[in-house]
CSV table of C-alpha atoms and ligand atoms in Angstrom, one decimal:
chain,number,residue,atom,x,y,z
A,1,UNK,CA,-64.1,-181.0,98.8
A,2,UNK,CA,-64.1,-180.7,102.5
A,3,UNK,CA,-63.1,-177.2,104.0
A,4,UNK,CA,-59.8,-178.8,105.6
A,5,UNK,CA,-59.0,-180.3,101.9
A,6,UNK,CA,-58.9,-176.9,100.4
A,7,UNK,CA,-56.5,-175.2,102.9
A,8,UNK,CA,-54.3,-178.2,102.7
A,9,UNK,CA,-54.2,-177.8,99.1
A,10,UNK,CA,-53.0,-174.3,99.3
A,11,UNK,CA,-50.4,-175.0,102.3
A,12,UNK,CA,-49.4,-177.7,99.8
A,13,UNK,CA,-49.0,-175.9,96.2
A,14,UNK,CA,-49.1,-171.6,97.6
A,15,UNK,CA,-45.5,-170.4,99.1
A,16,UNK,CA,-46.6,-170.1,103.2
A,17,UNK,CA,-46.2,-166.1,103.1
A,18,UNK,CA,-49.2,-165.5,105.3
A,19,UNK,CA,-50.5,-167.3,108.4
A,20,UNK,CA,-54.2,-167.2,106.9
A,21,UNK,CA,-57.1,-167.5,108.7
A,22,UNK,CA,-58.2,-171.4,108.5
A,23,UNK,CA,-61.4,-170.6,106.5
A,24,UNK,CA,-62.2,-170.7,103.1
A,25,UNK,CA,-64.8,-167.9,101.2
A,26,UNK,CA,-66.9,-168.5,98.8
A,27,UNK,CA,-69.2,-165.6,98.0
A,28,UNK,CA,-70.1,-162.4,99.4
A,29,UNK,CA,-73.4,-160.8,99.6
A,30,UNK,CA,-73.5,-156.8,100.7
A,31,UNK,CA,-71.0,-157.4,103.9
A,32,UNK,CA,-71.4,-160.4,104.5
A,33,UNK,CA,-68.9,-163.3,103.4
A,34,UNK,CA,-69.5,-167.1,103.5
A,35,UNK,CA,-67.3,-170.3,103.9
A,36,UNK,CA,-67.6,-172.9,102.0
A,37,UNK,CA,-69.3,-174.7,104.7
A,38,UNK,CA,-72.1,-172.1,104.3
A,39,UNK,CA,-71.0,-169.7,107.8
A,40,UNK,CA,-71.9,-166.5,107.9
A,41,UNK,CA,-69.5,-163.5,108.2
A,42,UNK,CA,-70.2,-159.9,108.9
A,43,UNK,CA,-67.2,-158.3,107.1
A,44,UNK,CA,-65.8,-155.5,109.0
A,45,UNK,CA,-62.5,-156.0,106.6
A,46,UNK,CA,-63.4,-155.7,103.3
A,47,UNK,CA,-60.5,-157.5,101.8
A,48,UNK,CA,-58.2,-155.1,103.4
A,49,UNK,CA,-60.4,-151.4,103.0
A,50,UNK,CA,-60.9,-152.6,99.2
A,51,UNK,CA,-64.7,-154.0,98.8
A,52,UNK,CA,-65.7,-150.1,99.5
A,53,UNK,CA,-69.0,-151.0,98.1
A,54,UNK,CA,-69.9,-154.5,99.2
A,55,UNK,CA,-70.1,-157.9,97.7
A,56,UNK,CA,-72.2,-158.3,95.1
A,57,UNK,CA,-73.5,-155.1,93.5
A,58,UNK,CA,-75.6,-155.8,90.4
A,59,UNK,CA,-74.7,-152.2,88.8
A,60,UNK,CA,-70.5,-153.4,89.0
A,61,UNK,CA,-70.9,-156.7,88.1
A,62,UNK,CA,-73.0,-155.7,85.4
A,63,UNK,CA,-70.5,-153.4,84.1
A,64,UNK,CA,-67.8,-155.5,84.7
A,65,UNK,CA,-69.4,-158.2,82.8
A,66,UNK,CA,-70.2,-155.9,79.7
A,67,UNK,CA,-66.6,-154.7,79.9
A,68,UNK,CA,-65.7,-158.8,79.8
A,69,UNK,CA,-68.0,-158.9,76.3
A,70,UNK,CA,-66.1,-156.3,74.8
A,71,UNK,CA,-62.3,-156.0,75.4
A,72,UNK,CA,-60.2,-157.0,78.7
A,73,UNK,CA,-56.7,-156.0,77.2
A,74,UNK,CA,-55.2,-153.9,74.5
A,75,UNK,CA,-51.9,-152.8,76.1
A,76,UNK,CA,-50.8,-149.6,76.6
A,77,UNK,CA,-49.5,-149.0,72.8
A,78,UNK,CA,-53.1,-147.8,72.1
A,79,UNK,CA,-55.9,-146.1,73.7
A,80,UNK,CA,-59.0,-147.7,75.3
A,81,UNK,CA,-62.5,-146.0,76.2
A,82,UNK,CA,-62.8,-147.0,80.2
A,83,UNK,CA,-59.0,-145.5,80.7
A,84,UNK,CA,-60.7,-142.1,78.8
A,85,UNK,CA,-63.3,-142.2,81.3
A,86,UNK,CA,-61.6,-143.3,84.3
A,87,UNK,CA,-58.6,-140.9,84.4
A,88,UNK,CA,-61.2,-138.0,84.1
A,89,UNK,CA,-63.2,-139.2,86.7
A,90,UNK,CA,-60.1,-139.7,89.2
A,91,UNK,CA,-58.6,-136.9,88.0
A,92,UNK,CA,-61.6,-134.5,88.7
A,93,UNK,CA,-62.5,-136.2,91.8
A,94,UNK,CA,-59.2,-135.8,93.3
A,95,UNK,CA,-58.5,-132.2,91.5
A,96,UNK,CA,-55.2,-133.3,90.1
A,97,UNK,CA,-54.2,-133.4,86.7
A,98,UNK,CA,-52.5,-136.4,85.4
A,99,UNK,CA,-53.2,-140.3,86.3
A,100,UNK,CA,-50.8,-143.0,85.5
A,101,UNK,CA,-52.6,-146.3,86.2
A,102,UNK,CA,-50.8,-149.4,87.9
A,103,UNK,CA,-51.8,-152.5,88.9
A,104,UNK,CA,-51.0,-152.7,92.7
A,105,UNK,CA,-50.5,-150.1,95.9
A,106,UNK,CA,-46.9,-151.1,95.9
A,107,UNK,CA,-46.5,-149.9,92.0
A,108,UNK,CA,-48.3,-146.7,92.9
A,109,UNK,CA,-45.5,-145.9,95.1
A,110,UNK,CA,-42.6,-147.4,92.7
A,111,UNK,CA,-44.3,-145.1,90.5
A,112,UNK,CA,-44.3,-142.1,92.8
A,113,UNK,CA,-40.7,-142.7,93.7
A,114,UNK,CA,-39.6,-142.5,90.2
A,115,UNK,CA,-41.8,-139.0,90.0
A,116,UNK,CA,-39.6,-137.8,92.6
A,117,UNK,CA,-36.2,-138.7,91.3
A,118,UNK,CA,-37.7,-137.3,88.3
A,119,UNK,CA,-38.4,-134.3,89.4
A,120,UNK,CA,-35.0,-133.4,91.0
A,121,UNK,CA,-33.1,-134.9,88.2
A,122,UNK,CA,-34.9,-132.2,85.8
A,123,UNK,CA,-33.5,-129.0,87.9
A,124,UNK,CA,-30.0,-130.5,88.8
A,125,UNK,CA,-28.6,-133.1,87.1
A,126,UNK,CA,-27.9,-135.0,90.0
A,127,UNK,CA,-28.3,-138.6,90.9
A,128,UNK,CA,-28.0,-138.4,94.1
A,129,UNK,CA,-31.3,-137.1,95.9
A,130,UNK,CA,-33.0,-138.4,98.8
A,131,UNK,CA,-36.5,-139.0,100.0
A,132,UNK,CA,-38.2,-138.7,103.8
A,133,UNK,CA,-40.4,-141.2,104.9
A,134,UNK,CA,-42.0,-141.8,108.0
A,135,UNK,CA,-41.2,-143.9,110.7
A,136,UNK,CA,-44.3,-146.6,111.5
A,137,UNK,CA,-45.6,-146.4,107.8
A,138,UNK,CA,-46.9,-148.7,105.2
A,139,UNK,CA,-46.0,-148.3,101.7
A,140,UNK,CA,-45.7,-152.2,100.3
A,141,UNK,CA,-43.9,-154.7,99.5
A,142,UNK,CA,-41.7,-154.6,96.5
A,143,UNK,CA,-38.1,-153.0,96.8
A,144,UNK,CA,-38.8,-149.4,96.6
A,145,UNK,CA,-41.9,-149.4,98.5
A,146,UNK,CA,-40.1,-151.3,100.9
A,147,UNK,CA,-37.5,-148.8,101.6
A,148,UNK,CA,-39.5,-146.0,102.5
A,149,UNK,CA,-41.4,-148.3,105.0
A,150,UNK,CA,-40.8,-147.6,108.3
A,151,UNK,CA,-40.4,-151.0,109.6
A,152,UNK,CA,-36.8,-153.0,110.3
A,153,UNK,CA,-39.0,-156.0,110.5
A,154,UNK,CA,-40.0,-155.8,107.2
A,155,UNK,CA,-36.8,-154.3,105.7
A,156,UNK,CA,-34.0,-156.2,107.8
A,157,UNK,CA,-33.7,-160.0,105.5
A,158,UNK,CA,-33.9,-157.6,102.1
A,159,UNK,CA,-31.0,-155.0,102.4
A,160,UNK,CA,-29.4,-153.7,100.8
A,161,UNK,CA,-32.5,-151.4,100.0
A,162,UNK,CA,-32.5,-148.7,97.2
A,163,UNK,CA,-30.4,-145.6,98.9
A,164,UNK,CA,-31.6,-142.2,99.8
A,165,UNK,CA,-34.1,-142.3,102.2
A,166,UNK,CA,-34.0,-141.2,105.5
A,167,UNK,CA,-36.8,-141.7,108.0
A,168,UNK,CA,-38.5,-138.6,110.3
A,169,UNK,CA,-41.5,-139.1,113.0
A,170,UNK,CA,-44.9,-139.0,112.1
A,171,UNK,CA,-46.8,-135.8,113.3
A,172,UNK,CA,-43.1,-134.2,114.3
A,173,UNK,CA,-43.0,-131.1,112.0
A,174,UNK,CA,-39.2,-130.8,114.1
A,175,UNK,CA,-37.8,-134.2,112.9
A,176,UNK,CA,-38.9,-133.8,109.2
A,177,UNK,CA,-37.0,-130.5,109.2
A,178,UNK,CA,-33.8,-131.7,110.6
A,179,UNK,CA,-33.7,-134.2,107.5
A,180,UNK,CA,-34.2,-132.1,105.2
A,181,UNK,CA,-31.0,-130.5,102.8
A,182,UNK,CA,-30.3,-129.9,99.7
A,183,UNK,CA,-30.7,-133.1,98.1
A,184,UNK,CA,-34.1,-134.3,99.6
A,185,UNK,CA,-36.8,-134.3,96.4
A,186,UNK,CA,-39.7,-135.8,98.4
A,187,UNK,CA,-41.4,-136.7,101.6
A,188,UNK,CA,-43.5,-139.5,101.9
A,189,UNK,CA,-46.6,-140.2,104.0
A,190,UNK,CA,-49.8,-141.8,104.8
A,191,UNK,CA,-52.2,-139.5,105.4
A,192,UNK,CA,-53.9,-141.7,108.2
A,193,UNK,CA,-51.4,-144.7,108.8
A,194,UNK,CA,-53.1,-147.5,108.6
A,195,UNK,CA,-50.7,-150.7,109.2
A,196,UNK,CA,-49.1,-148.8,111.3
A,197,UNK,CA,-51.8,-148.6,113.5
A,198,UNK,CA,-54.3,-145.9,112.6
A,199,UNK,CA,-52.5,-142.6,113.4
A,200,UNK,CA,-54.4,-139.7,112.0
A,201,UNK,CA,-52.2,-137.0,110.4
A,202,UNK,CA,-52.2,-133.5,112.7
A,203,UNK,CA,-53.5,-131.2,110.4
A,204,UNK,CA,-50.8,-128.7,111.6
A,205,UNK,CA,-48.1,-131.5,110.8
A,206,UNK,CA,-49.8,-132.1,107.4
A,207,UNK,CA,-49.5,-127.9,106.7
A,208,UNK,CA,-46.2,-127.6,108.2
A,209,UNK,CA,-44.6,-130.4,106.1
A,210,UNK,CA,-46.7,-128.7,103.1
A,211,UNK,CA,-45.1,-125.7,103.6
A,212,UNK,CA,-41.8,-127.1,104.0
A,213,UNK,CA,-42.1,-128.6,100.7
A,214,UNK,CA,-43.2,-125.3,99.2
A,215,UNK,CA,-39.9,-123.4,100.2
A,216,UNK,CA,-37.9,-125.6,99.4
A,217,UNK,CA,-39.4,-127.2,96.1
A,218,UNK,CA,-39.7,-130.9,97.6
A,219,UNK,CA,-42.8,-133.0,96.5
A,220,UNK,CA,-45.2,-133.9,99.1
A,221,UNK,CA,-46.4,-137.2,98.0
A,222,UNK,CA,-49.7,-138.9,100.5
A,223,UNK,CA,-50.6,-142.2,99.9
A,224,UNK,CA,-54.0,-142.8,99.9
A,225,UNK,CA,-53.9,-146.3,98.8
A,226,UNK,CA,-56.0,-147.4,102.0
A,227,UNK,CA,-57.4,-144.1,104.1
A,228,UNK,CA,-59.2,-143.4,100.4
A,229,UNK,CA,-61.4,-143.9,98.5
A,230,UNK,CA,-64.4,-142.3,100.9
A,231,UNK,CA,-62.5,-144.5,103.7
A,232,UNK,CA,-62.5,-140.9,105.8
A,233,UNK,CA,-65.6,-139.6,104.7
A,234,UNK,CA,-63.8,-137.5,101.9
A,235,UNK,CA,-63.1,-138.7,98.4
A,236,UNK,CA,-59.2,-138.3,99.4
A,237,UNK,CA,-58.3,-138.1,103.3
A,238,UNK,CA,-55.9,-134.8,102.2
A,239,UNK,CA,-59.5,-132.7,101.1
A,240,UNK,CA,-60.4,-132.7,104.6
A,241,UNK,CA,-57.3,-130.3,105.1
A,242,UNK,CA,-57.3,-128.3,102.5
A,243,UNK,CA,-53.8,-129.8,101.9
A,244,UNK,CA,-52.5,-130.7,98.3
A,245,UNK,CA,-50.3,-133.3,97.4
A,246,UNK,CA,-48.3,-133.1,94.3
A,247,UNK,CA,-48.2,-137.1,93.8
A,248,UNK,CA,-51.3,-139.0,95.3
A,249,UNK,CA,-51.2,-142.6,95.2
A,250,UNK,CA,-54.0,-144.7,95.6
A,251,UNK,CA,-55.2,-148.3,95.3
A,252,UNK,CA,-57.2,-150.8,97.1
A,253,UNK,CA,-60.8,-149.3,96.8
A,254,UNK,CA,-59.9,-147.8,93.7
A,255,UNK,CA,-60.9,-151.2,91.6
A,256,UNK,CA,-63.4,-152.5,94.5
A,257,UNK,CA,-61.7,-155.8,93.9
A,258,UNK,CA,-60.6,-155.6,90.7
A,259,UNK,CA,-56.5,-155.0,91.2
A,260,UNK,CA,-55.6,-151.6,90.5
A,261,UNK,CA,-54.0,-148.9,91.6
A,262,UNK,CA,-52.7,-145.3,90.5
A,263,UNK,CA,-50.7,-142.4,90.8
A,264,UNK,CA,-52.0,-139.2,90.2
A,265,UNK,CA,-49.7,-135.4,89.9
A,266,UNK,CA,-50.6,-132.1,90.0
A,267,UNK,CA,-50.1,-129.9,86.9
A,268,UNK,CA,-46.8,-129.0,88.2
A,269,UNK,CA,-45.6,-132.2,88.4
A,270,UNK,CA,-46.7,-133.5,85.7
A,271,UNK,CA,-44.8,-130.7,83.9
A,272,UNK,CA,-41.4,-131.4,85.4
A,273,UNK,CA,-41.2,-135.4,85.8
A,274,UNK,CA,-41.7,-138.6,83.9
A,275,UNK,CA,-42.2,-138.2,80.2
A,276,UNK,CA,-42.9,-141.1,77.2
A,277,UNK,CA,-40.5,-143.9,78.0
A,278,UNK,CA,-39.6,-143.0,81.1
A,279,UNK,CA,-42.1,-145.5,82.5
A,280,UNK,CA,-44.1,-148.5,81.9
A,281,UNK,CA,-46.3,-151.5,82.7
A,282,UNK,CA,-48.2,-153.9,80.6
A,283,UNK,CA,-51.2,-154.2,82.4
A,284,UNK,CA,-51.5,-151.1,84.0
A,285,UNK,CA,-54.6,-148.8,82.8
A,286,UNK,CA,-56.2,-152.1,81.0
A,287,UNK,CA,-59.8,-151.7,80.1
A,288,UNK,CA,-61.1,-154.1,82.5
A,289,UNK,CA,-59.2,-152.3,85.2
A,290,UNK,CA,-60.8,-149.3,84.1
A,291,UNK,CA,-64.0,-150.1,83.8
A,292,UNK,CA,-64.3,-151.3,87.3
A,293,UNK,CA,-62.5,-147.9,88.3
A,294,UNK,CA,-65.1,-145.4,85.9
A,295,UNK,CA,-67.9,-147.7,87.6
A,296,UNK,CA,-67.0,-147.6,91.1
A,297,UNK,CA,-66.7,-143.5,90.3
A,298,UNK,CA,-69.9,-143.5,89.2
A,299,UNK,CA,-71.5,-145.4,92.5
A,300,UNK,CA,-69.8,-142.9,94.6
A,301,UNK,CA,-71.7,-140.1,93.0
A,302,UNK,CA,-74.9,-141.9,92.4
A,303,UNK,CA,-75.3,-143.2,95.9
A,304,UNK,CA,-73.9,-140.3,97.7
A,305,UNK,CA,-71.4,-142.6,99.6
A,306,UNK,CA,-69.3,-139.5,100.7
A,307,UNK,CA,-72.1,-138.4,102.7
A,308,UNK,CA,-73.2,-141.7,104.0
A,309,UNK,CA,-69.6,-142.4,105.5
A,310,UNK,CA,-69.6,-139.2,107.1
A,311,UNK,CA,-72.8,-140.7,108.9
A,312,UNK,CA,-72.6,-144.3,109.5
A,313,UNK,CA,-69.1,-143.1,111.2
A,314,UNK,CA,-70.2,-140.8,113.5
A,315,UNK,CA,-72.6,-143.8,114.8
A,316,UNK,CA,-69.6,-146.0,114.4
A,317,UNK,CA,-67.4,-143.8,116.4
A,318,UNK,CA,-69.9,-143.3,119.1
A,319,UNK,CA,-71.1,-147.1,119.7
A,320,UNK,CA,-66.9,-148.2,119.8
A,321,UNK,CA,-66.2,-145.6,122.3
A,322,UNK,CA,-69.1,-147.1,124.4
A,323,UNK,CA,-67.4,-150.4,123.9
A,324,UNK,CA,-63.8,-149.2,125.1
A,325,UNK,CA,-65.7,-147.2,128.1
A,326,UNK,CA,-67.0,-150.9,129.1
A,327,UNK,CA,-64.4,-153.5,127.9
A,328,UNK,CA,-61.6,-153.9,130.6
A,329,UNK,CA,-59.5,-155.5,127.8
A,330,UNK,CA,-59.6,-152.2,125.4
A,331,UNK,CA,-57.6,-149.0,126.2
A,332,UNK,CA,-58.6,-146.6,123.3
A,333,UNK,CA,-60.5,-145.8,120.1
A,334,UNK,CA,-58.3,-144.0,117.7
A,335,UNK,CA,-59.4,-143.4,113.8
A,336,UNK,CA,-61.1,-141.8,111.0
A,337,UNK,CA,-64.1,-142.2,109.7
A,338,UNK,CA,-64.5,-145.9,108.6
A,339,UNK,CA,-60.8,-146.6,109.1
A,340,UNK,CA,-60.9,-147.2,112.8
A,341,UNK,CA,-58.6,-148.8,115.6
A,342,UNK,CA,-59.6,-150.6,119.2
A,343,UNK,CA,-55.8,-150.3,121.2
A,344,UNK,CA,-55.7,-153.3,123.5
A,345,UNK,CA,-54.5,-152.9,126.6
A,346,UNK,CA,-51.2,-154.1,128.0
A,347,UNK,CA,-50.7,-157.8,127.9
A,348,UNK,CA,-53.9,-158.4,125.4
A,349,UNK,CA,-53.3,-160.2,122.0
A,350,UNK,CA,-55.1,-158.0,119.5
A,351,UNK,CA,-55.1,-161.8,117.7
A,352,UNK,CA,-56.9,-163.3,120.2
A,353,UNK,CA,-59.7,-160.6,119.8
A,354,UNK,CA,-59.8,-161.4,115.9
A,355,UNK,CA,-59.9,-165.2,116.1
A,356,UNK,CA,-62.5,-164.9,118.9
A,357,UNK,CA,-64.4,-162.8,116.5
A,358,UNK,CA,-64.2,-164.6,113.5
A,359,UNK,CA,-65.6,-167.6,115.4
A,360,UNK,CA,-68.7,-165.2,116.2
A,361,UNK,CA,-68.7,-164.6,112.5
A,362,UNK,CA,-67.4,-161.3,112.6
A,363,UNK,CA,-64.4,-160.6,110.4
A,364,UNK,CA,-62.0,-158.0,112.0
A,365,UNK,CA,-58.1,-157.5,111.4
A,366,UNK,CA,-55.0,-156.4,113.4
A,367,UNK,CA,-52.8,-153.4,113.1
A,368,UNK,CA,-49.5,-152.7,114.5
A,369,UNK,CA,-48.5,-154.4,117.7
A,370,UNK,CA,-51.6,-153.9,119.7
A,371,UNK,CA,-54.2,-152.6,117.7
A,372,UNK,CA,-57.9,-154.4,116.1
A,373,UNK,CA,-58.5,-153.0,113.2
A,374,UNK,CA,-61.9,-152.0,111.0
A,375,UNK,CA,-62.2,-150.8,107.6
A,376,UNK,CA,-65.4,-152.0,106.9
A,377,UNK,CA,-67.4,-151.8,103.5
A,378,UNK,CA,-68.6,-148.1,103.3
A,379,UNK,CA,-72.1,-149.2,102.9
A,380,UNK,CA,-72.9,-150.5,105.9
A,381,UNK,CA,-75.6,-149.3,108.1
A,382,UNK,CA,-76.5,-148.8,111.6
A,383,UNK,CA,-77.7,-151.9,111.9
A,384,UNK,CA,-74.4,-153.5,110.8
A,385,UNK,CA,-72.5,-151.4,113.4
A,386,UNK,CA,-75.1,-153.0,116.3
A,387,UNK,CA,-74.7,-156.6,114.6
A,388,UNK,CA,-71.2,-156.2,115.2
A,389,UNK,CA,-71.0,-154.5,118.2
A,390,UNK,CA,-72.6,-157.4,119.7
A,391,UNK,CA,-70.5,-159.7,118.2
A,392,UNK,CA,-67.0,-158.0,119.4
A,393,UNK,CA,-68.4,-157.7,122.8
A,394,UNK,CA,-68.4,-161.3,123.3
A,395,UNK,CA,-65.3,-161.8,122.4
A,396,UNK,CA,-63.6,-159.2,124.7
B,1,PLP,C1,-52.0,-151.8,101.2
B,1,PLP,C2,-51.1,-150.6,101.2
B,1,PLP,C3,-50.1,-150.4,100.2
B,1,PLP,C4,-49.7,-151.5,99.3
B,1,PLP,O1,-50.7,-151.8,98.4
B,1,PLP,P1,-50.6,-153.2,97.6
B,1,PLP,O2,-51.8,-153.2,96.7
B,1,PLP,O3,-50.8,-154.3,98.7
B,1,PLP,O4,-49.3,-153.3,96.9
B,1,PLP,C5,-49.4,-149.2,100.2
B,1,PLP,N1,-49.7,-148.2,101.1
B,1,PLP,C6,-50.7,-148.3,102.0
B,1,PLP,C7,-51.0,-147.2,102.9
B,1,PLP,C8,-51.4,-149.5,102.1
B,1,PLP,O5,-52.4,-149.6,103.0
């Protein structure tokens, strides 16, 4: 079948929730993707921050096809041997204490919310405690995820939304204080937004809110389901400030591909919150899942990828601020590590830029309103960074 025969296909049979890009993949190799018609892509995407190690690598497919021999499902009515190893691995990675596996970013955060509510409902009794979230964020899709997304686009068609949470500025220790009272139980944050255009937490916002949350016993839950992962150079964005969360959710690289996500608690938390029953999923935690999860684990120690990040981003960094110093249609660089943004200029269609690119074979996504985005694999090299420097320059 013909490219065009493929996409019609899907317009004809998939519910039109995304205007897709009018290619079709076919395989990936390291960071590069190919269409069907055999085009080249350097992927500076990675399915969304989520191919954190590249396409292709022998070591996870080779575990994830032993894991296939053995056992792809028990449920969660018995134990399995990758969930043993996984949850220890995320668990000592992160320094938390207790993992509860899900199957998406969005059921990280249902899962989180519940914590919360948990949480509160433990000390009080009461069913009526509300939640902070930020305004510009990105949480997902599903109901509760929704409703702490800062975003009346998003929100608007779906109300009535679940109630309780109230919405403070990003970075404005002053606005998240005048929310809080007595009934607030969490507040809810990327630590480097990444929808919402690729706002790096202050690190005095991050240790005010933290201390907010300490006198007044509120949980400060980060989500980490895209800034991740390594995405910063750190395991977990939050390690860079010596800030801890008491509910971490995470997602997208967590699986490299595989879908899975998970939230994680502190001791404390785990203590004081959900116990057997309270919470559920079918999938959730499955051995395949896990397996991908203990492997890509694994790779991150073995190949040092913390350290290469912390690199390959500082030479990232450096060759896109050239870029913005000599592009007329590019304001400013704004990011972290390999999570970075381009801001276009006034009257510049971030869009634009992207198809352009893509037509170069370069793969690049949007972010906000005016932002082109990059969250490349976390394995690429310097020579990646050129190849696609040269790339995005014609474009601009
Ligand atoms: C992608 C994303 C989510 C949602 O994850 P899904 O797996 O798409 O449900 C939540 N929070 C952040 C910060 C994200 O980037």
């Amino acid at each position: 079948m013909e490219s065009k025969q493929y996409i019609d296909q899907c317009e004809e049979y998939i519910l039109h929730t995304y205007n897709r890009f009018q290619i079709v993949l076919e395989k990936g190799n390291g960071v590069y993707l190919y269409d069907v018609n055999g085009k080249e892509y350097l992927d500076f995407a990675a399915g969304i921050a989520v191919f954190a190690l590249g396409y292709n690598d022998k070591e996870y497919n080779d575990a994830l096809k032993g894991q296939i021999d053995k056992l792809i499902h028990t449920s969660n009515l018995f134990y399995n041997v990758p969930a043993a190893k996984a949850s220890k691995k995320l668990a000592e990675a992160s320094g938390l204490s207790k993992v509860f596996f899900t199957n998406s970013g969005t059921e990280a955060i249902e899962g989180a919310i519940k914590v919360a509510r948990k949480y509160a409902y433990n000390k009080d009794g009461k069913t009526d405690h509300e939640i902070i979230a930020m305004n510009h964020s990105f949480h997902g899709r599903s109901l509760g995820a929704l409703s702490v997304t800062g975003n009346t686009k998003y929100q608007e068609p779906f109300k009535p939304l679940i109630g309780g949470i109230k919405f403070a500025d990003f970075n404005d220790l002053e606005s998240v204080k005048a929310q809080i009272n007595e009934k607030t139980c969490a507040i809810i944050m990327e630590t480097v937004q990444g929808e919402g255009g690729l706002y790096p937490v202050e690190p005095e916002f991050l240790k005010g809110v933290k201390a907010l949350c300490e006198e007044n016993d509120i949980l400060l839950i980060l989500d980490e389901i895209q800034c991740g992962m390594g995405r910063t150079g750190y395991q977990f964005a939050w390690q860079e400030y010596g800030v801890e969360p008491d509910v971490m959710t995470c997602a997208k690289a967590l699986g490299c591909g595989v879908p899975v996500g998970a939230f994680v608690l502190n001791e404390k938390t785990a203590k004081a919150s959900l116990v057997a029953g309270d919470h559920g999923t079918t999938y959730g935690g499955n051995p395949f899942a896990c397996a991908a999860v203990d492997k890509v684990l694994d790779i991150f120690e073995e190949r040092k990828i913390l350290h290469h990040v912390k690199e390959i981003s500082e030479y990232l960094e450096k060759k896109l601020d050239e870029l913005v110093e000599k592009s007329e249609c590019l304001s400013m660089r704004r990011g972290k590590g390999l999570m970075q943004g381009l801001v276009v200029k006034d009257g510049v269609k971030p869009g634009d830029i992207v198809n352009k690119a893509l037509d170069n074979g370069l793969i690049v996504i949007t972010a906000g309103s005016n932002v082109v985005r990059m969250v490349p694999p976390l394995v690429i090299t310097k020579e990646h960074v050129d190849e696609m420097i040269e790339k995005l320059q014609n474009c601009l």
